[in-house]
PDB file of C-alpha atoms in Angstrom:
ATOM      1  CA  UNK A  26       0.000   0.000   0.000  1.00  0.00           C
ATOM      2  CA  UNK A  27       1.705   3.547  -0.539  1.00  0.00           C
ATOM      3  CA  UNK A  28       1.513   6.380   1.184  1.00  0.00           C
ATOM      4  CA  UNK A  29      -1.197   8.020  -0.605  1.00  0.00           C
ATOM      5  CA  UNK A  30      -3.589   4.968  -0.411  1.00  0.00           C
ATOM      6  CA  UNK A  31      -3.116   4.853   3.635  1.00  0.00           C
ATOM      7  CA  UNK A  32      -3.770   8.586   3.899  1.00  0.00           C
ATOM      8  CA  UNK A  33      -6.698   7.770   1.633  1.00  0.00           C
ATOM      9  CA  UNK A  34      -7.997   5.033   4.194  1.00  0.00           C
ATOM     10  CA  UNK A  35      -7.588   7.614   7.188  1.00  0.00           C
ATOM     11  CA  UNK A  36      -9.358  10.250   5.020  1.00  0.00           C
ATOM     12  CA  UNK A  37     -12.204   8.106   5.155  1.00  0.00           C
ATOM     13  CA  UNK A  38     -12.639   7.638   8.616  1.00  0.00           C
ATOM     14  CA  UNK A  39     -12.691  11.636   8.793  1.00  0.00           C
ATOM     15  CA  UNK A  40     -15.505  11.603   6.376  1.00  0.00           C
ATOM     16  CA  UNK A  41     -17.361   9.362   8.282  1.00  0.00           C
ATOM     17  CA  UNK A  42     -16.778  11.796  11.359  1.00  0.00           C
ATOM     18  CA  UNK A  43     -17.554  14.741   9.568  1.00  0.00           C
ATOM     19  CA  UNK A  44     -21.059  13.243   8.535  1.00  0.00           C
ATOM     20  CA  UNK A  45     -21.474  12.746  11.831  1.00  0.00           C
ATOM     21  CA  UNK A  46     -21.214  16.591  12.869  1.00  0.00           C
ATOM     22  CA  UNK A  47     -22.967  17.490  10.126  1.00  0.00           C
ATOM     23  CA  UNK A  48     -25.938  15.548  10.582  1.00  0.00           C
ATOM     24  CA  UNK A  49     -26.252  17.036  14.348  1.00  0.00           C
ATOM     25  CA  UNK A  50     -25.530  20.612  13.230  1.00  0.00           C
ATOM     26  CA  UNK A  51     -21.719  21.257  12.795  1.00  0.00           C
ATOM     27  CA  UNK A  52     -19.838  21.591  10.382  1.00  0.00           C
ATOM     28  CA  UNK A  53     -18.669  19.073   8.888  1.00  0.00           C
ATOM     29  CA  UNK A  54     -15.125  18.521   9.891  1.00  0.00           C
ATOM     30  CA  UNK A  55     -13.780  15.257  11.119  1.00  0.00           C
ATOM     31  CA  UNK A  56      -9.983  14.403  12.214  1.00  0.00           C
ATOM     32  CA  UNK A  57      -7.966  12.012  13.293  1.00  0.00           C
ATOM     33  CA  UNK A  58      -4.639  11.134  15.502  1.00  0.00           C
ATOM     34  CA  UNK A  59      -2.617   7.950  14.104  1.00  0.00           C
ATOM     35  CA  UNK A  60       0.451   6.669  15.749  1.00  0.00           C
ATOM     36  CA  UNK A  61       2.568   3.676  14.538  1.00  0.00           C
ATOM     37  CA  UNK A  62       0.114   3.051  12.025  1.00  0.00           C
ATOM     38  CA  UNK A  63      -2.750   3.130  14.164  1.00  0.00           C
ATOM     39  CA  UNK A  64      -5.611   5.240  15.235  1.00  0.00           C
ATOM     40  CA  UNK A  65      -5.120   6.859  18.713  1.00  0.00           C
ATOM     41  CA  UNK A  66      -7.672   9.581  18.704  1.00  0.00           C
ATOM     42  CA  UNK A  67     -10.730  10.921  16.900  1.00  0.00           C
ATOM     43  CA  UNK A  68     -12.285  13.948  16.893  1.00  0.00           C
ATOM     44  CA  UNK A  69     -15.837  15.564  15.532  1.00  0.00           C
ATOM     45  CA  UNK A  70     -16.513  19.519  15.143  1.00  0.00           C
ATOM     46  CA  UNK A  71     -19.167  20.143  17.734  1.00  0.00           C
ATOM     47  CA  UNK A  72     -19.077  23.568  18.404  1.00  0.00           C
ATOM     48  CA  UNK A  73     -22.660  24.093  18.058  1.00  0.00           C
ATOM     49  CA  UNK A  74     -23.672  20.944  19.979  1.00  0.00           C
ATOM     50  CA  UNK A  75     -21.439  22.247  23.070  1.00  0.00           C
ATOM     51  CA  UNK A  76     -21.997  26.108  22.608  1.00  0.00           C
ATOM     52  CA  UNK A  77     -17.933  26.074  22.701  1.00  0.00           C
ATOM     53  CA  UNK A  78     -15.889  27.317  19.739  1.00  0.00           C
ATOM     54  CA  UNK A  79     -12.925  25.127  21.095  1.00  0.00           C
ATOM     55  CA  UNK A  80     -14.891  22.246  19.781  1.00  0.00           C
ATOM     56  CA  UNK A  81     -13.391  21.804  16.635  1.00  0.00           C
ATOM     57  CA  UNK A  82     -12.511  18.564  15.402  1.00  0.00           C
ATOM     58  CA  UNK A  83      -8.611  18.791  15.363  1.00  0.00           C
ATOM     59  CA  UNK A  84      -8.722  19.916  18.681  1.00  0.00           C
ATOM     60  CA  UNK A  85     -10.980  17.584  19.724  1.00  0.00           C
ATOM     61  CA  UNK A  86      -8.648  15.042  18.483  1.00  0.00           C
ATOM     62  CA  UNK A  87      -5.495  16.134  20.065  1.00  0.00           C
ATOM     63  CA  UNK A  88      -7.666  16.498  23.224  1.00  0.00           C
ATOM     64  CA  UNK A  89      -8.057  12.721  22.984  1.00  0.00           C
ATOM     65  CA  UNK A  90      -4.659  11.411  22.204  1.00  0.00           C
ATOM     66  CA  UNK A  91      -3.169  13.476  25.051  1.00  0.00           C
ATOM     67  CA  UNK A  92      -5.160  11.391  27.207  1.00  0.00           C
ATOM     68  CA  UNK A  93      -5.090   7.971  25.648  1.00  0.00           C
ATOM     69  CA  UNK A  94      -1.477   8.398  24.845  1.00  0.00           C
ATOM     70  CA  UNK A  95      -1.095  10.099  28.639  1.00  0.00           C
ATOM     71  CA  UNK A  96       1.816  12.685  26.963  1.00  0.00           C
ATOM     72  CA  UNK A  97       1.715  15.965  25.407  1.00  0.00           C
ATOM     73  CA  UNK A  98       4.520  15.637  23.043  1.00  0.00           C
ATOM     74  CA  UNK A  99       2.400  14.560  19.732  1.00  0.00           C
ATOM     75  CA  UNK A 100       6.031  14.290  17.725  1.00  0.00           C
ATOM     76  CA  UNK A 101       5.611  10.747  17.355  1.00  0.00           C
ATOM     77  CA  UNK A 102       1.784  11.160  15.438  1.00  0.00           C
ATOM     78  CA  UNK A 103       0.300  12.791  12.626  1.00  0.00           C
ATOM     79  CA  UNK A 104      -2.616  13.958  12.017  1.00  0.00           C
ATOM     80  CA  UNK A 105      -5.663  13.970   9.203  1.00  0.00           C
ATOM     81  CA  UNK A 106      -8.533  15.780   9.092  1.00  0.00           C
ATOM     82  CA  UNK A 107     -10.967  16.887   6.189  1.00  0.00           C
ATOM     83  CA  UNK A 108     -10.591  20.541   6.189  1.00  0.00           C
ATOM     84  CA  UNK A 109      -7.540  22.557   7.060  1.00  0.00           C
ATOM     85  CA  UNK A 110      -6.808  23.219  10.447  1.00  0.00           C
ATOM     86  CA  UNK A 111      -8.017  27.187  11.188  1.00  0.00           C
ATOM     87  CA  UNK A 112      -5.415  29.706  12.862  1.00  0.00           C
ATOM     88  CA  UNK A 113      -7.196  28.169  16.575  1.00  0.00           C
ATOM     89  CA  UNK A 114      -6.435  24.674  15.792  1.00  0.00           C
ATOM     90  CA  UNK A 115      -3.265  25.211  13.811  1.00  0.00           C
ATOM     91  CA  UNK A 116      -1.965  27.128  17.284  1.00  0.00           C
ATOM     92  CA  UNK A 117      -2.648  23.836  19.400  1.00  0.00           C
ATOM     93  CA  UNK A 118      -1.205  21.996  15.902  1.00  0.00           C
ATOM     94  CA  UNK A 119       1.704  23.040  16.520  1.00  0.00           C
ATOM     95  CA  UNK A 120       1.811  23.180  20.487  1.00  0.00           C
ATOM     96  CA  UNK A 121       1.468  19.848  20.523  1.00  0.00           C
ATOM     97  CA  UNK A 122       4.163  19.173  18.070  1.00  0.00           C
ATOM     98  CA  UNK A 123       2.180  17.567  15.232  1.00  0.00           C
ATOM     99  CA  UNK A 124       4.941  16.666  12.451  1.00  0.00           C
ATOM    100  CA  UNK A 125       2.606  15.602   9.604  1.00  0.00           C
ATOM    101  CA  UNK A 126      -0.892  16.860   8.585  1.00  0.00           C
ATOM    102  CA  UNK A 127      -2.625  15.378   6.023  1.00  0.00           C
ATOM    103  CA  UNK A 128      -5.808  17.868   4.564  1.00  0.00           C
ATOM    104  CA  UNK A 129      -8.797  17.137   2.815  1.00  0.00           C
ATOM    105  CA  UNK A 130      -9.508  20.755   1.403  1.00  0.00           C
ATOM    106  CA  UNK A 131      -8.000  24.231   1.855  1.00  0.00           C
ATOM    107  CA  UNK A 132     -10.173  27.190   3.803  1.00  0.00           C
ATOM    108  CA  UNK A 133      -8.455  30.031   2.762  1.00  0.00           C
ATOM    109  CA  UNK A 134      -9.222  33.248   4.823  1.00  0.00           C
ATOM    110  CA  UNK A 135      -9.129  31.811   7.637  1.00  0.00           C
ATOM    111  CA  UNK A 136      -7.229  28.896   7.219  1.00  0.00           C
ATOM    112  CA  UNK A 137      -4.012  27.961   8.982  1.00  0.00           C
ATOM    113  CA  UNK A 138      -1.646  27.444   5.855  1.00  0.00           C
ATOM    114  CA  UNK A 139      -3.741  29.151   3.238  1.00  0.00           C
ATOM    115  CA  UNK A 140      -4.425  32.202   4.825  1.00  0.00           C
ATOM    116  CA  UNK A 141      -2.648  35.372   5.415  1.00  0.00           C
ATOM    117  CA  UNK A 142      -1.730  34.141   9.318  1.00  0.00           C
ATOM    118  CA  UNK A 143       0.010  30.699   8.072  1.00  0.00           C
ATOM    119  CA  UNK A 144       0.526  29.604  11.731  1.00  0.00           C
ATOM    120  CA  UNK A 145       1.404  26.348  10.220  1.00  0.00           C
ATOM    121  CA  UNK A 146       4.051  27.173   8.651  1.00  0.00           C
ATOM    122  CA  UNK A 147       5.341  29.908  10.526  1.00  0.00           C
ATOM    123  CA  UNK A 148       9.125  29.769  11.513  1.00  0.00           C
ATOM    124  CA  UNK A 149       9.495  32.562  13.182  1.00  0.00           C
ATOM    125  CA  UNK A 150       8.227  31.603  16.915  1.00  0.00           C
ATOM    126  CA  UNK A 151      11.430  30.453  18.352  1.00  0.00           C
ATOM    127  CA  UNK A 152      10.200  28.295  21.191  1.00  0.00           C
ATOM    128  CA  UNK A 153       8.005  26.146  18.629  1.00  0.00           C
ATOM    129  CA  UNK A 154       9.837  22.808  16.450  1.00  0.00           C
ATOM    130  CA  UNK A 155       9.904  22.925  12.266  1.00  0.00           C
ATOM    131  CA  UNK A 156       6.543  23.360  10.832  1.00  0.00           C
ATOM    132  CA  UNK A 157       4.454  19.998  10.141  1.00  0.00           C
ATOM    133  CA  UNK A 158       5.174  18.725   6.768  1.00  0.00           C
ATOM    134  CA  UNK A 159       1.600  19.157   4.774  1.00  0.00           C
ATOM    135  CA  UNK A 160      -0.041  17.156   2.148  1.00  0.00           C
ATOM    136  CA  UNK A 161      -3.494  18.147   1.198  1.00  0.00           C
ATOM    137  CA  UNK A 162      -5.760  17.799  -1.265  1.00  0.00           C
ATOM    138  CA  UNK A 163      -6.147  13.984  -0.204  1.00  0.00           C
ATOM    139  CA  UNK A 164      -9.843  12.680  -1.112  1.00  0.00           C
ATOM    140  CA  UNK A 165     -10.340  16.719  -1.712  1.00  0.00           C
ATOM    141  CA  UNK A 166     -13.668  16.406  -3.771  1.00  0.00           C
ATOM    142  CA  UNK A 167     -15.531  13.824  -1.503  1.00  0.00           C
ATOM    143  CA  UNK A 168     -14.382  16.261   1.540  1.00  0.00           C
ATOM    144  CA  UNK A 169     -16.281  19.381  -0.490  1.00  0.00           C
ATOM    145  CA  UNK A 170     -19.302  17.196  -1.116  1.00  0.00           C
ATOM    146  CA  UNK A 171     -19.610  17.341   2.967  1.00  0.00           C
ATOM    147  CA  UNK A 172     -21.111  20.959   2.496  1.00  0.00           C
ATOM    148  CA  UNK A 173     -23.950  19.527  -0.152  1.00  0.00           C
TER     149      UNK A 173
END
């Protein structure tokens, strides 16, 4: 299986997720957390469901694998989700030290990569690690049919 095919495979899962939040009201967004091959987290936009704007589902995500992986330092993990991280979630992104981010579709304005704050890809905050490496555009046109 290469690379693309196994991002393709986690894509899916977000898809699912992201129906999920959709069908309850959120946007549909949808992420994931894989270490060593393997699913560790998940995580489903629910921002209107909890009244919180820190529900989105890449923080949501990295909420989870803190705690089922019981460390902060995400180094070791990457992450997929179906939408590109916003500045908010690209901040904890790289807090938690997220080395690979695979993205469904761009968001542009306020996007984390895309946008004119690329928080992503920002290398001038001295205390953070090298940017996450970034492939996007993975399953891009079944993660735009989410907002049909």
């Amino acid at each position: 299986m290469t690379d693309t095919e196994k991002y393709e495979n986690f894509m899916r899962r977000c898809i699912e997720l992201a129906k999920i939040a959709k069908k309850r009201g959120d946007s549909p967004v949808g992420s994931i957390i894989v270490k060593d091959g393997q699913v560790v987290a998940e995580g489903i936009e629910g921002d209107k469901t909890h009244n919180d704007i820190t529900f989105h589902a890449e923080i949501e995500a990295v909420r989870n694998a803190t705690l089922s992986l019981g460390k902060t330092d995400l180094s070791d993990c990457f992450m997929v989700t179906t939408h590109e991280p916003c500045i908010m979630c690209s901040y904890v992104i790289r807090h938690y030290k997220i080395g690979l981010l695979i993205v469904g579709m761009t968001t542009g304005e306020i996007g984390g990569y895309s946008s004119a704050l690329p928080i992503l890809t920002d290398r001038t905050i001295s205390k953070w690690t090298a940017p996450p490496e970034i492939i996007d555009k993975i399953l891009e046109q079944e993660c735009k049919e989410l907002h049909n």
